[in-house]
Coordinates of C-alpha atoms and ligand atoms in Angstrom, one line a residue:
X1 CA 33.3 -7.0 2.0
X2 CA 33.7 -8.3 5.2
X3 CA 30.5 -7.9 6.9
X4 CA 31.5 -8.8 10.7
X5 CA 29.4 -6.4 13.1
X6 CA 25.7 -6.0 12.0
X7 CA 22.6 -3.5 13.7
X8 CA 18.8 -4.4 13.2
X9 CA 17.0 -1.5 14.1
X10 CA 13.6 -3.2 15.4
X11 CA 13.3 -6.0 17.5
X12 CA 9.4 -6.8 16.9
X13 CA 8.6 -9.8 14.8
X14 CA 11.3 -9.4 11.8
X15 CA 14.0 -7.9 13.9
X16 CA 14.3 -10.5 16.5
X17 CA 14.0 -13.0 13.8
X18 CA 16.9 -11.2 11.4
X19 CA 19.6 -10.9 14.6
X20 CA 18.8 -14.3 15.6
X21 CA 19.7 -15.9 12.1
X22 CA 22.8 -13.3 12.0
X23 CA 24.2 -14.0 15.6
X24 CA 23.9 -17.9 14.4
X25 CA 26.2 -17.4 11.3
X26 CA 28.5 -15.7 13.1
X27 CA 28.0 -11.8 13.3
X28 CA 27.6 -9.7 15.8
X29 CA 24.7 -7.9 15.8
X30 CA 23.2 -4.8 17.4
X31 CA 19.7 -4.7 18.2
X32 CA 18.1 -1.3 18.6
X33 CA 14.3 -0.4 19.5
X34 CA 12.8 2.7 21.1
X35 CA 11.1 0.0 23.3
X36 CA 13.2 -2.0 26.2
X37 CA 10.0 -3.8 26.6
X38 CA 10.1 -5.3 22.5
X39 CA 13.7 -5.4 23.6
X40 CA 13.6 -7.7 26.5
X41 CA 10.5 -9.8 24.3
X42 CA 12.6 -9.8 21.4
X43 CA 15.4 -11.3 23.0
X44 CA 13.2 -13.6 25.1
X45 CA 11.7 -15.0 21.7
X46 CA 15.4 -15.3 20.4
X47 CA 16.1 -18.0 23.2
X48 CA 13.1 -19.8 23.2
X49 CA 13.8 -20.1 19.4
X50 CA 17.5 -21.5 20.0
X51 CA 16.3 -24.1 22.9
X52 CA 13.7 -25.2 20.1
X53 CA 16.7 -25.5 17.7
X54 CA 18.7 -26.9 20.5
X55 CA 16.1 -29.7 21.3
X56 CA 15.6 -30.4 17.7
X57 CA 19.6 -31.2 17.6
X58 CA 19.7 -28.2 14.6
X59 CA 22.2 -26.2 16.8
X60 CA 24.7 -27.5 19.8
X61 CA 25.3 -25.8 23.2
X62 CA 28.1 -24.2 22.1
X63 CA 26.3 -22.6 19.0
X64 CA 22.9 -21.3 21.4
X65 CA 25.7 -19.9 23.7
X66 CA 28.2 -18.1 21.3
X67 CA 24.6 -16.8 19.2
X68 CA 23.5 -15.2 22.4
X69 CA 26.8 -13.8 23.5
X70 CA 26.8 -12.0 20.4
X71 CA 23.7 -10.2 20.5
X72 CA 23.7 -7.0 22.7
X73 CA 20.5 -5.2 23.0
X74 CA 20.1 -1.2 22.9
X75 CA 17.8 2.0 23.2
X76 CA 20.5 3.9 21.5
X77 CA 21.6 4.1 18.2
X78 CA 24.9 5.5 18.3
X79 CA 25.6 1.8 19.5
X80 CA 25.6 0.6 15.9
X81 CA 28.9 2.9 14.9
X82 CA 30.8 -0.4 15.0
X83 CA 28.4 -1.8 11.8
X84 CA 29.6 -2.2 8.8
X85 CA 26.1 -3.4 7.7
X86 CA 22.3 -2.0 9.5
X87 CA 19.5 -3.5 8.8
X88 CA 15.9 -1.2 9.4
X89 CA 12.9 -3.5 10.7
X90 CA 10.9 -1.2 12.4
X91 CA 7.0 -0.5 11.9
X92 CA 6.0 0.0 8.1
X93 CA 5.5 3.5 8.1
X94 CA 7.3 5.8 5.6
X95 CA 7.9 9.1 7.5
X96 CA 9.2 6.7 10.6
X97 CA 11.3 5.0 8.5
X98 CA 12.6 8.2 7.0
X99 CA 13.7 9.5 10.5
X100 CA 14.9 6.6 11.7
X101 CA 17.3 6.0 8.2
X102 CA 18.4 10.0 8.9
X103 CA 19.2 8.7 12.5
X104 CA 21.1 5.9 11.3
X105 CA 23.3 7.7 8.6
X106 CA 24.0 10.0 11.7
X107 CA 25.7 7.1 13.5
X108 CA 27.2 4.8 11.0
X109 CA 30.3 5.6 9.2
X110 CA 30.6 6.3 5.8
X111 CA 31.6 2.6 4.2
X112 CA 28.6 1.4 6.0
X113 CA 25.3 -0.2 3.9
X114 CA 22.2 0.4 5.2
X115 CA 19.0 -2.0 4.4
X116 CA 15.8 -2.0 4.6
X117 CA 12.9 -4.7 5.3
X118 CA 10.5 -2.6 3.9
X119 CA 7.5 -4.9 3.0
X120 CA 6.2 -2.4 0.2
X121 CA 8.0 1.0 0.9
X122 CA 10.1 2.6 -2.5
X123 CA 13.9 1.5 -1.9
X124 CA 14.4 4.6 -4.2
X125 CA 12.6 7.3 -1.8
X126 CA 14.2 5.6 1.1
X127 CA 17.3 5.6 -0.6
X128 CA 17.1 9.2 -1.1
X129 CA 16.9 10.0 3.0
X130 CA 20.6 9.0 3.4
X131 CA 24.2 10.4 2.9
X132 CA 25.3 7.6 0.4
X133 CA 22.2 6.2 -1.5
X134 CA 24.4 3.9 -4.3
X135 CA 25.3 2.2 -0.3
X136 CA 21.6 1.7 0.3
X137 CA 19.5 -1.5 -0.4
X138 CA 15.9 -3.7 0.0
X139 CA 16.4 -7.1 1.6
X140 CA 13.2 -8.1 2.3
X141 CA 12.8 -11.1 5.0
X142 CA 9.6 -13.6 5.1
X143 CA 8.4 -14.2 8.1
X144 CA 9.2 -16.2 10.1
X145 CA 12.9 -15.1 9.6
X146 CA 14.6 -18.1 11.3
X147 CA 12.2 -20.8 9.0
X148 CA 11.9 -19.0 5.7
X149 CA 14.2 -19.6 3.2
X150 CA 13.6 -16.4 0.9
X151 CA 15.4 -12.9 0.7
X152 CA 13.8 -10.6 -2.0
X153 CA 16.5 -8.2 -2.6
X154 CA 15.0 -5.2 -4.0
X155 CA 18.2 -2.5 -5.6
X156 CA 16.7 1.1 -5.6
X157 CA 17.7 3.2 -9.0
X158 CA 20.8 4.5 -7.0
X159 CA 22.0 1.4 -5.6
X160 CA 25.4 -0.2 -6.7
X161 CA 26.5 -3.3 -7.8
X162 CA 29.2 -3.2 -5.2
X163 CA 26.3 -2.9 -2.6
X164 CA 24.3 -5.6 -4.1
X165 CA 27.1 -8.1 -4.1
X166 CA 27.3 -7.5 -1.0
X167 CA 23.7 -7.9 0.1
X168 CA 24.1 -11.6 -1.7
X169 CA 26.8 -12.2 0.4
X170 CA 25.3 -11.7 3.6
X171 CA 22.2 -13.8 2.1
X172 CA 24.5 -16.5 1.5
X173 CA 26.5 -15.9 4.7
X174 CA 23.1 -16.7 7.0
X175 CA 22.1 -19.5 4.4
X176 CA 19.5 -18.3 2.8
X177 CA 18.3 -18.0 -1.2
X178 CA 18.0 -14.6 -2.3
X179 CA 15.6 -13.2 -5.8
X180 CA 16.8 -10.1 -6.7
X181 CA 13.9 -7.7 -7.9
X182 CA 13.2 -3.9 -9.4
X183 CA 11.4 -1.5 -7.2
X184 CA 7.8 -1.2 -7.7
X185 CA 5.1 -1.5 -4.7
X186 CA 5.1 -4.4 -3.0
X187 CA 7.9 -6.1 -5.1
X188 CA 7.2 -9.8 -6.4
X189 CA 6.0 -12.1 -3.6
X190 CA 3.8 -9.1 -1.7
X191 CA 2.3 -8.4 -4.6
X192 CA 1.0 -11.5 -5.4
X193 CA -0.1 -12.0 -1.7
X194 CA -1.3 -9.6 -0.3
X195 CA -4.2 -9.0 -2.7
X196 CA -5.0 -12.9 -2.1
X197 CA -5.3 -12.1 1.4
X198 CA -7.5 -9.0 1.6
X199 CA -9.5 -11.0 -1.0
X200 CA -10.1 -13.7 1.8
X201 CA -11.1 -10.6 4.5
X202 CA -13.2 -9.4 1.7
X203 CA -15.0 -12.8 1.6
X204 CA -15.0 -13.0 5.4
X205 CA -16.7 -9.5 5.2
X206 CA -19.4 -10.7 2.9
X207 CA -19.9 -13.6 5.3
X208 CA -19.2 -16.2 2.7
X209 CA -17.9 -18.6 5.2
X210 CA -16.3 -18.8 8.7
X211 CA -12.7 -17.5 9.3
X212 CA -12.0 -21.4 9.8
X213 CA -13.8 -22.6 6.9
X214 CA -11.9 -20.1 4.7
X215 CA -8.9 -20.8 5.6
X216 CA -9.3 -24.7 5.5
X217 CA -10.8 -24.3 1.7
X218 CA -7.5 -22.6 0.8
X219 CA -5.1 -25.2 3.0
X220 CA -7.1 -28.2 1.2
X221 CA -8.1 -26.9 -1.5
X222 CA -5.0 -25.0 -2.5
X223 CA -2.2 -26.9 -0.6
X224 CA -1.3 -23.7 1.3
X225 CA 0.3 -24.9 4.7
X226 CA -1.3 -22.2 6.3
X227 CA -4.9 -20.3 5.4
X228 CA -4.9 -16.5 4.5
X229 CA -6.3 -15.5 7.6
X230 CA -4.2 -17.4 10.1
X231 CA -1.5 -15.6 7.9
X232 CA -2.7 -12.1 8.4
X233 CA -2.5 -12.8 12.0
X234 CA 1.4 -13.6 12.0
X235 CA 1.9 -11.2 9.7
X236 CA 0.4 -8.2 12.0
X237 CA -2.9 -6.9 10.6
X238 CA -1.4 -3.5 10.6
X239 CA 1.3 -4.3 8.7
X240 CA -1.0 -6.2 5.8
X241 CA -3.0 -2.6 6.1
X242 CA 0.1 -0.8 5.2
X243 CA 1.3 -2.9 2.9
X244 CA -2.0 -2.8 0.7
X245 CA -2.2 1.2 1.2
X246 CA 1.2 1.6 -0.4
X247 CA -0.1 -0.6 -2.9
X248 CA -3.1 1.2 -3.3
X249 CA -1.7 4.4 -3.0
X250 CA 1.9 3.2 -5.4
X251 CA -0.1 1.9 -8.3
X252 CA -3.1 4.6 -8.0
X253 CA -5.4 1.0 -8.9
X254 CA -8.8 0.3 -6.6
X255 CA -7.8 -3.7 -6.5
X256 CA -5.5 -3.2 -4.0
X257 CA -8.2 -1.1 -1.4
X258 CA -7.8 -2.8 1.7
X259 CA -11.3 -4.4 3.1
X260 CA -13.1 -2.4 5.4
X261 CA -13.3 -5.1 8.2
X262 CA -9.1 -4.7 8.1
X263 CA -9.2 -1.4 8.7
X264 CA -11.9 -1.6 11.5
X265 CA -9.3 -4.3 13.1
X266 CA -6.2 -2.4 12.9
X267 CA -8.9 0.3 14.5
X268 CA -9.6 -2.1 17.3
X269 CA -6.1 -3.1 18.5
X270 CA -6.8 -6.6 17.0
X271 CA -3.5 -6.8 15.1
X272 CA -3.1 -11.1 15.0
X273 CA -0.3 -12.8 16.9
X274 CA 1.3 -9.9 18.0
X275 CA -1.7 -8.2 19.9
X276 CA -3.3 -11.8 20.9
X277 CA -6.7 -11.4 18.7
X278 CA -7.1 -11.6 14.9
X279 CA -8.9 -13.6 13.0
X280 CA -8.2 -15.6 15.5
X281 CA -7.1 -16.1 19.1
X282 CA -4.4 -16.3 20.6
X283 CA -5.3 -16.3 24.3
X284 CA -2.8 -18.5 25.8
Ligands
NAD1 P1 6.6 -5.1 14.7 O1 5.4 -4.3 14.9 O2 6.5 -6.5 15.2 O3 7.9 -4.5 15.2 C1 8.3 -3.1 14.9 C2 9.3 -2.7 15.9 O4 9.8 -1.4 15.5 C3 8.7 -2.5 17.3 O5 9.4 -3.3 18.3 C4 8.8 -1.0 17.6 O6 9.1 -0.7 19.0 C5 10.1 -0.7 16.7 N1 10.2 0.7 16.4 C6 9.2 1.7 16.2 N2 9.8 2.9 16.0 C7 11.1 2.7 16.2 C8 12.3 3.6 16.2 N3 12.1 4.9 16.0 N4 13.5 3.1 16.4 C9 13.7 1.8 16.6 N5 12.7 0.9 16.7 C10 11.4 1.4 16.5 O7 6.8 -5.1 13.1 P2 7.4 -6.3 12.1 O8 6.3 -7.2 11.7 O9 8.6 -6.8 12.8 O10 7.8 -5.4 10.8 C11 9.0 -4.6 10.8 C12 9.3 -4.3 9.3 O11 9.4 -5.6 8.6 C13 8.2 -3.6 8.6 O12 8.8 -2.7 7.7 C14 7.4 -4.7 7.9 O13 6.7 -4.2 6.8 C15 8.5 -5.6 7.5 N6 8.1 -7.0 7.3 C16 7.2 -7.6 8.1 C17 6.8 -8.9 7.8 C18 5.8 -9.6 8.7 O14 5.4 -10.7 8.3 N7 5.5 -9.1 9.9 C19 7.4 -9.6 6.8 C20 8.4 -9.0 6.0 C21 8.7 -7.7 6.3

Protein backbone atom coordinates (compact mmCIF):
# COMPACT_ATOMS: atom_id res chain seq x y z
CA UNK A 1 0.00 0.00 0.00
CA UNK A 2 0.94 3.25 -0.97
CA UNK A 3 0.10 5.49 1.90
CA UNK A 4 0.65 9.08 0.24
CA UNK A 5 -2.17 11.47 1.76
CA UNK A 6 -2.64 11.09 5.58
CA UNK A 7 -5.57 12.90 8.17
CA UNK A 8 -4.82 13.20 12.01
CA UNK A 9 -7.96 14.07 13.50
CA UNK A 10 -6.67 16.17 16.69
CA UNK A 11 -4.08 18.60 16.68
CA UNK A 12 -3.56 18.80 20.69
CA UNK A 13 -0.36 17.29 22.00
CA UNK A 14 -0.24 13.86 19.83
CA UNK A 15 -1.79 15.20 16.77
CA UNK A 16 0.50 18.06 16.09
CA UNK A 17 3.32 15.80 16.99
CA UNK A 18 1.96 12.74 14.51
CA UNK A 19 1.47 15.31 11.25
CA UNK A 20 4.67 16.89 11.97
CA UNK A 21 6.71 13.47 11.82
CA UNK A 22 4.38 12.51 8.75
CA UNK A 23 4.71 15.86 6.65
CA UNK A 24 8.71 15.28 7.39
CA UNK A 25 8.75 11.68 5.66
CA UNK A 26 6.99 12.82 3.05
CA UNK A 27 3.07 12.61 3.28
CA UNK A 28 0.67 14.85 3.15
CA UNK A 29 -1.29 15.13 5.89
CA UNK A 30 -4.63 16.60 6.94
CA UNK A 31 -5.06 18.03 10.20
CA UNK A 32 -8.59 18.22 11.59
CA UNK A 33 -9.84 19.68 15.07
CA UNK A 34 -13.19 21.10 16.17
CA UNK A 35 -10.94 23.94 17.55
CA UNK A 36 -9.11 26.63 15.02
CA UNK A 37 -7.63 27.86 18.19
CA UNK A 38 -5.65 24.01 18.88
CA UNK A 39 -5.44 24.37 15.15
CA UNK A 40 -3.52 27.59 14.77
CA UNK A 41 -1.39 26.25 18.33
CA UNK A 42 -0.92 23.04 16.81
CA UNK A 43 0.62 24.33 13.89
CA UNK A 44 2.53 27.00 15.73
CA UNK A 45 4.14 24.18 17.90
CA UNK A 46 4.90 22.29 14.48
CA UNK A 47 7.28 25.20 13.45
CA UNK A 48 8.88 25.99 16.41
CA UNK A 49 9.67 22.18 16.48
CA UNK A 50 11.22 22.34 12.78
CA UNK A 51 13.30 25.74 13.54
CA UNK A 52 14.56 23.59 16.64
CA UNK A 53 15.34 20.71 14.21
CA UNK A 54 16.51 23.31 11.76
CA UNK A 55 19.09 24.88 14.28
CA UNK A 56 20.21 21.57 15.43
CA UNK A 57 21.19 20.86 11.60
CA UNK A 58 18.61 17.55 11.93
CA UNK A 59 16.52 18.93 8.92
CA UNK A 60 17.60 21.59 6.01
CA UNK A 61 15.62 24.58 4.75
CA UNK A 62 14.37 22.77 2.07
CA UNK A 63 13.01 19.93 4.36
CA UNK A 64 11.15 22.67 7.22
CA UNK A 65 9.69 24.27 4.00
CA UNK A 66 8.41 21.27 1.90
CA UNK A 67 7.11 19.64 5.73
CA UNK A 68 5.08 22.80 6.20
CA UNK A 69 3.73 23.08 2.70
CA UNK A 70 2.34 19.82 3.13
CA UNK A 71 0.32 20.20 6.12
CA UNK A 72 -3.12 21.97 5.52
CA UNK A 73 -5.10 22.62 8.57
CA UNK A 74 -9.11 22.04 8.87
CA UNK A 75 -12.40 22.38 10.85
CA UNK A 76 -13.90 19.93 8.46
CA UNK A 77 -13.71 16.48 7.98
CA UNK A 78 -14.86 15.84 4.69
CA UNK A 79 -11.31 17.34 3.92
CA UNK A 80 -9.68 14.04 4.64
CA UNK A 81 -11.60 12.12 1.54
CA UNK A 82 -8.24 12.29 -0.26
CA UNK A 83 -6.60 9.79 2.81
CA UNK A 84 -5.80 6.73 2.12
CA UNK A 85 -4.71 6.40 5.88
CA UNK A 86 -6.60 8.69 9.23
CA UNK A 87 -5.16 8.72 12.14
CA UNK A 88 -7.78 9.61 15.46
CA UNK A 89 -5.82 11.72 18.25
CA UNK A 90 -8.43 13.47 19.77
CA UNK A 91 -9.30 13.57 23.66
CA UNK A 92 -9.46 9.95 25.42
CA UNK A 93 -12.94 9.62 25.75
CA UNK A 94 -14.82 6.61 24.35
CA UNK A 95 -18.23 7.89 23.25
CA UNK A 96 -16.13 11.00 21.49
CA UNK A 97 -14.11 8.80 19.85
CA UNK A 98 -16.97 6.63 18.75
CA UNK A 99 -18.59 9.70 17.01
CA UNK A 100 -15.79 11.02 15.66
CA UNK A 101 -14.67 7.31 13.96
CA UNK A 102 -18.61 7.28 12.65
CA UNK A 103 -17.69 10.80 11.26
CA UNK A 104 -14.67 9.61 9.66
CA UNK A 105 -16.00 6.41 7.98
CA UNK A 106 -18.60 9.02 6.56
CA UNK A 107 -15.84 10.84 4.74
CA UNK A 108 -13.13 8.44 3.78
CA UNK A 109 -13.54 5.94 1.04
CA UNK A 110 -13.79 2.55 1.34
CA UNK A 111 -9.84 1.23 0.89
CA UNK A 112 -9.11 3.70 3.52
CA UNK A 113 -7.46 2.46 7.25
CA UNK A 114 -8.40 4.22 9.99
CA UNK A 115 -6.15 4.28 13.37
CA UNK A 116 -6.37 5.08 16.54
CA UNK A 117 -4.02 6.59 19.31
CA UNK A 118 -6.03 5.48 21.87
CA UNK A 119 -3.84 5.39 25.09
CA UNK A 120 -6.13 2.51 26.76
CA UNK A 121 -9.41 2.49 24.66
CA UNK A 122 -10.44 -1.39 23.20
CA UNK A 123 -9.20 -1.33 19.45
CA UNK A 124 -12.00 -4.10 19.25
CA UNK A 125 -15.01 -1.78 20.39
CA UNK A 126 -13.61 1.01 18.34
CA UNK A 127 -13.16 -1.22 15.63
CA UNK A 128 -16.74 -2.18 15.81
CA UNK A 129 -18.00 1.71 15.15
CA UNK A 130 -16.85 1.58 11.52
CA UNK A 131 -17.88 0.31 8.05
CA UNK A 132 -14.78 -1.96 7.55
CA UNK A 133 -13.32 -3.09 10.97
CA UNK A 134 -10.60 -5.88 9.43
CA UNK A 135 -9.31 -1.91 7.86
CA UNK A 136 -9.11 -0.66 11.44
CA UNK A 137 -6.05 -0.53 13.74
CA UNK A 138 -4.19 0.83 17.35
CA UNK A 139 -0.96 2.73 16.63
CA UNK A 140 -0.21 4.07 19.72
CA UNK A 141 2.41 7.17 19.74
CA UNK A 142 4.67 8.21 23.00
CA UNK A 143 4.77 11.44 23.62
CA UNK A 144 6.63 13.47 22.50
CA UNK A 145 5.80 12.15 18.95
CA UNK A 146 8.64 13.94 17.10
CA UNK A 147 11.45 12.40 20.02
CA UNK A 148 10.07 9.06 20.81
CA UNK A 149 11.10 6.23 19.03
CA UNK A 150 8.17 3.71 19.93
CA UNK A 151 4.88 2.79 18.07
CA UNK A 152 2.81 0.13 20.03
CA UNK A 153 0.68 -1.23 17.40
CA UNK A 154 -2.22 -2.78 18.99
CA UNK A 155 -4.48 -5.26 16.07
CA UNK A 156 -8.14 -5.47 17.41
CA UNK A 157 -9.79 -9.19 16.97
CA UNK A 158 -11.14 -7.95 13.49
CA UNK A 159 -8.16 -6.39 12.16
CA UNK A 160 -6.21 -7.86 9.12
CA UNK A 161 -2.96 -8.78 8.38
CA UNK A 162 -3.11 -6.74 5.25
CA UNK A 163 -3.92 -3.68 7.59
CA UNK A 164 -1.27 -4.48 9.96
CA UNK A 165 1.42 -4.61 7.26
CA UNK A 166 0.52 -1.72 6.48
CA UNK A 167 0.50 0.05 9.86
CA UNK A 168 4.43 -1.30 9.90
CA UNK A 169 4.93 0.29 6.94
CA UNK A 170 4.00 3.67 7.76
CA UNK A 171 6.04 3.02 11.13
CA UNK A 172 8.97 2.33 9.14
CA UNK A 173 8.08 5.01 6.53
CA UNK A 174 8.41 7.98 9.49
CA UNK A 175 11.39 6.03 11.12
CA UNK A 176 10.17 4.73 13.92
CA UNK A 177 10.30 1.07 15.74
CA UNK A 178 7.01 -0.40 16.17
CA UNK A 179 5.97 -3.56 19.14
CA UNK A 180 3.03 -5.11 17.91
CA UNK A 181 0.64 -6.07 20.93
CA UNK A 182 -3.01 -7.88 21.72
CA UNK A 183 -5.73 -5.67 22.94
CA UNK A 184 -6.21 -5.58 26.56
CA UNK A 185 -6.51 -2.13 28.71
CA UNK A 186 -3.83 -0.10 28.51
CA UNK A 187 -1.66 -2.41 26.22
CA UNK A 188 2.11 -3.14 27.33
CA UNK A 189 3.98 0.18 28.05
CA UNK A 190 0.66 1.96 29.70
CA UNK A 191 0.15 -0.69 31.68
CA UNK A 192 3.20 -0.79 33.27
CA UNK A 193 3.26 3.11 33.68
CA UNK A 194 0.62 4.33 34.47
CA UNK A 195 0.11 2.49 37.77
CA UNK A 196 3.90 3.64 38.58
CA UNK A 197 2.59 7.00 38.27
CA UNK A 198 -0.66 7.23 40.24
CA UNK A 199 1.58 5.34 42.73
CA UNK A 200 3.80 8.50 42.91
CA UNK A 201 0.37 10.87 43.25
CA UNK A 202 -0.56 8.35 45.77
CA UNK A 203 2.64 9.06 47.78
CA UNK A 204 2.41 12.81 47.05
CA UNK A 205 -1.17 12.43 48.58
CA UNK A 206 0.09 10.85 51.68
CA UNK A 207 2.68 13.70 51.88
CA UNK A 208 5.58 11.36 51.77
CA UNK A 209 7.72 13.83 50.20
CA UNK A 210 7.60 17.02 47.94
CA UNK A 211 6.49 16.78 44.27
CA UNK A 212 10.34 17.62 43.67
CA UNK A 213 11.83 15.24 45.96
CA UNK A 214 9.76 12.44 44.45
CA UNK A 215 10.54 12.89 41.32
CA UNK A 216 14.34 13.44 41.92
CA UNK A 217 14.28 9.91 44.05
CA UNK A 218 12.93 8.25 40.94
CA UNK A 219 15.37 10.26 38.29
CA UNK A 220 18.48 9.22 40.70
CA UNK A 221 17.47 6.59 42.14
CA UNK A 222 15.91 4.89 39.23
CA UNK A 223 17.67 6.41 36.22
CA UNK A 224 14.33 7.75 34.81
CA UNK A 225 15.24 10.87 32.64
CA UNK A 226 12.25 12.44 33.83
CA UNK A 227 10.26 11.92 37.49
CA UNK A 228 6.63 10.61 37.40
CA UNK A 229 5.19 13.75 38.16
CA UNK A 230 6.88 16.01 35.71
CA UNK A 231 5.58 13.17 33.41
CA UNK A 232 1.90 13.39 34.36
CA UNK A 233 2.25 16.99 33.50
CA UNK A 234 3.29 16.39 29.72
CA UNK A 235 1.17 13.77 29.61
CA UNK A 236 -2.11 15.82 30.53
CA UNK A 237 -3.44 14.93 33.90
CA UNK A 238 -6.78 14.20 32.28
CA UNK A 239 -5.59 12.00 30.06
CA UNK A 240 -3.53 9.83 32.97
CA UNK A 241 -7.25 9.98 34.66
CA UNK A 242 -8.72 8.34 31.73
CA UNK A 243 -6.23 6.18 31.11
CA UNK A 244 -6.30 4.60 34.68
CA UNK A 245 -10.34 4.54 34.61
CA UNK A 246 -10.33 2.33 31.62
CA UNK A 247 -7.94 0.45 33.41
CA UNK A 248 -9.83 0.37 36.32
CA UNK A 249 -12.93 -0.07 34.77
CA UNK A 250 -11.22 -2.89 31.73
CA UNK A 251 -9.80 -5.16 34.35
CA UNK A 252 -12.62 -4.67 37.06
CA UNK A 253 -9.15 -4.66 39.68
CA UNK A 254 -8.91 -1.72 42.59
CA UNK A 255 -4.96 -1.28 41.77
CA UNK A 256 -5.56 0.65 39.01
CA UNK A 257 -8.15 3.43 41.15
CA UNK A 258 -6.78 6.62 40.24
CA UNK A 259 -5.62 8.78 43.46
CA UNK A 260 -8.00 11.11 44.67
CA UNK A 261 -5.70 14.16 44.49
CA UNK A 262 -5.77 13.28 40.43
CA UNK A 263 -9.16 13.49 40.23
CA UNK A 264 -9.43 16.67 42.34
CA UNK A 265 -6.79 18.16 39.69
CA UNK A 266 -8.43 17.15 36.59
CA UNK A 267 -11.47 18.81 38.77
CA UNK A 268 -9.43 22.04 39.03
CA UNK A 269 -8.40 22.70 35.46
CA UNK A 270 -4.80 21.84 36.59
CA UNK A 271 -4.12 19.39 33.64
CA UNK A 272 0.15 19.76 33.49
CA UNK A 273 1.83 21.38 30.50
CA UNK A 274 -1.14 21.80 28.60
CA UNK A 275 -3.20 23.91 31.10
CA UNK A 276 0.10 25.63 32.65
CA UNK A 277 -0.20 24.11 36.32
CA UNK A 278 0.38 20.43 37.51
CA UNK A 279 2.48 19.21 39.66
CA UNK A 280 4.24 21.81 38.55
CA UNK A 281 4.34 25.09 36.84
CA UNK A 282 4.53 26.14 33.95
CA UNK A 283 4.00 29.92 34.11
CA UNK A 284 6.24 31.19 31.52
P1 LIG B 1 -5.09 16.96 23.81
O1 LIG B 1 -6.06 17.31 24.87
O2 LIG B 1 -3.77 17.66 23.79
O3 LIG B 1 -5.74 17.16 22.35
C1 LIG B 1 -6.98 16.60 22.00
C2 LIG B 1 -7.49 17.39 20.78
O4 LIG B 1 -8.70 16.74 20.31
C3 LIG B 1 -7.89 18.83 21.12
O5 LIG B 1 -7.18 19.74 20.28
C4 LIG B 1 -9.38 18.88 20.85
O6 LIG B 1 -9.84 20.13 20.34
C5 LIG B 1 -9.52 17.76 19.81
N1 LIG B 1 -10.89 17.27 19.64
C6 LIG B 1 -11.84 17.08 20.61
N2 LIG B 1 -12.99 16.67 20.04
C7 LIG B 1 -12.77 16.60 18.69
C8 LIG B 1 -13.58 16.26 17.57
N3 LIG B 1 -14.85 15.91 17.72
N4 LIG B 1 -13.01 16.32 16.33
C9 LIG B 1 -11.71 16.70 16.17
N5 LIG B 1 -10.91 17.04 17.20
C10 LIG B 1 -11.44 17.00 18.44
O7 LIG B 1 -4.90 15.38 23.92
P2 LIG B 1 -3.63 14.48 23.51
O8 LIG B 1 -2.74 14.38 24.69
O9 LIG B 1 -3.11 14.93 22.21
O10 LIG B 1 -4.32 13.04 23.36
C11 LIG B 1 -4.96 12.65 22.15
C12 LIG B 1 -5.06 11.14 22.12
O11 LIG B 1 -3.73 10.60 22.16
C13 LIG B 1 -5.82 10.54 23.30
O12 LIG B 1 -6.51 9.41 22.86
C14 LIG B 1 -4.70 10.15 24.25
O13 LIG B 1 -5.07 9.11 25.13
C15 LIG B 1 -3.65 9.68 23.26
N6 LIG B 1 -2.25 9.71 23.76
C16 LIG B 1 -1.82 10.73 24.54
C17 LIG B 1 -0.49 10.73 24.99
C18 LIG B 1 0.04 11.86 25.83
O14 LIG B 1 1.12 11.71 26.40
N7 LIG B 1 -0.65 12.98 25.94
C19 LIG B 1 0.37 9.69 24.61
C20 LIG B 1 -0.11 8.68 23.78
C21 LIG B 1 -1.43 8.69 23.36
Amino acid sequence: MNIHHIAVVGAGIMGNGIAQVCALAGIEVSLIDISEEALEKGLATITGNLERQLRKDSISLSDKLAALGRITLSTHYASMNQANFVIEAASENLELKKRILQQIDVAVGDHCIIATNTSSLSITELAATVSHPEQFIGLHFFNPVPVMSLIEVIRGLQTSEATHKAALALSDMIGKSSVTVRNRPGFVVNRILCPMINEAIFVLQENLASAKEIDMGMQLGCNHPIGPLALADLVGLDTLLAALRSLHEGFDDPKYRPAQLLKEMVAAGNLGRKSGRGFFNYDD
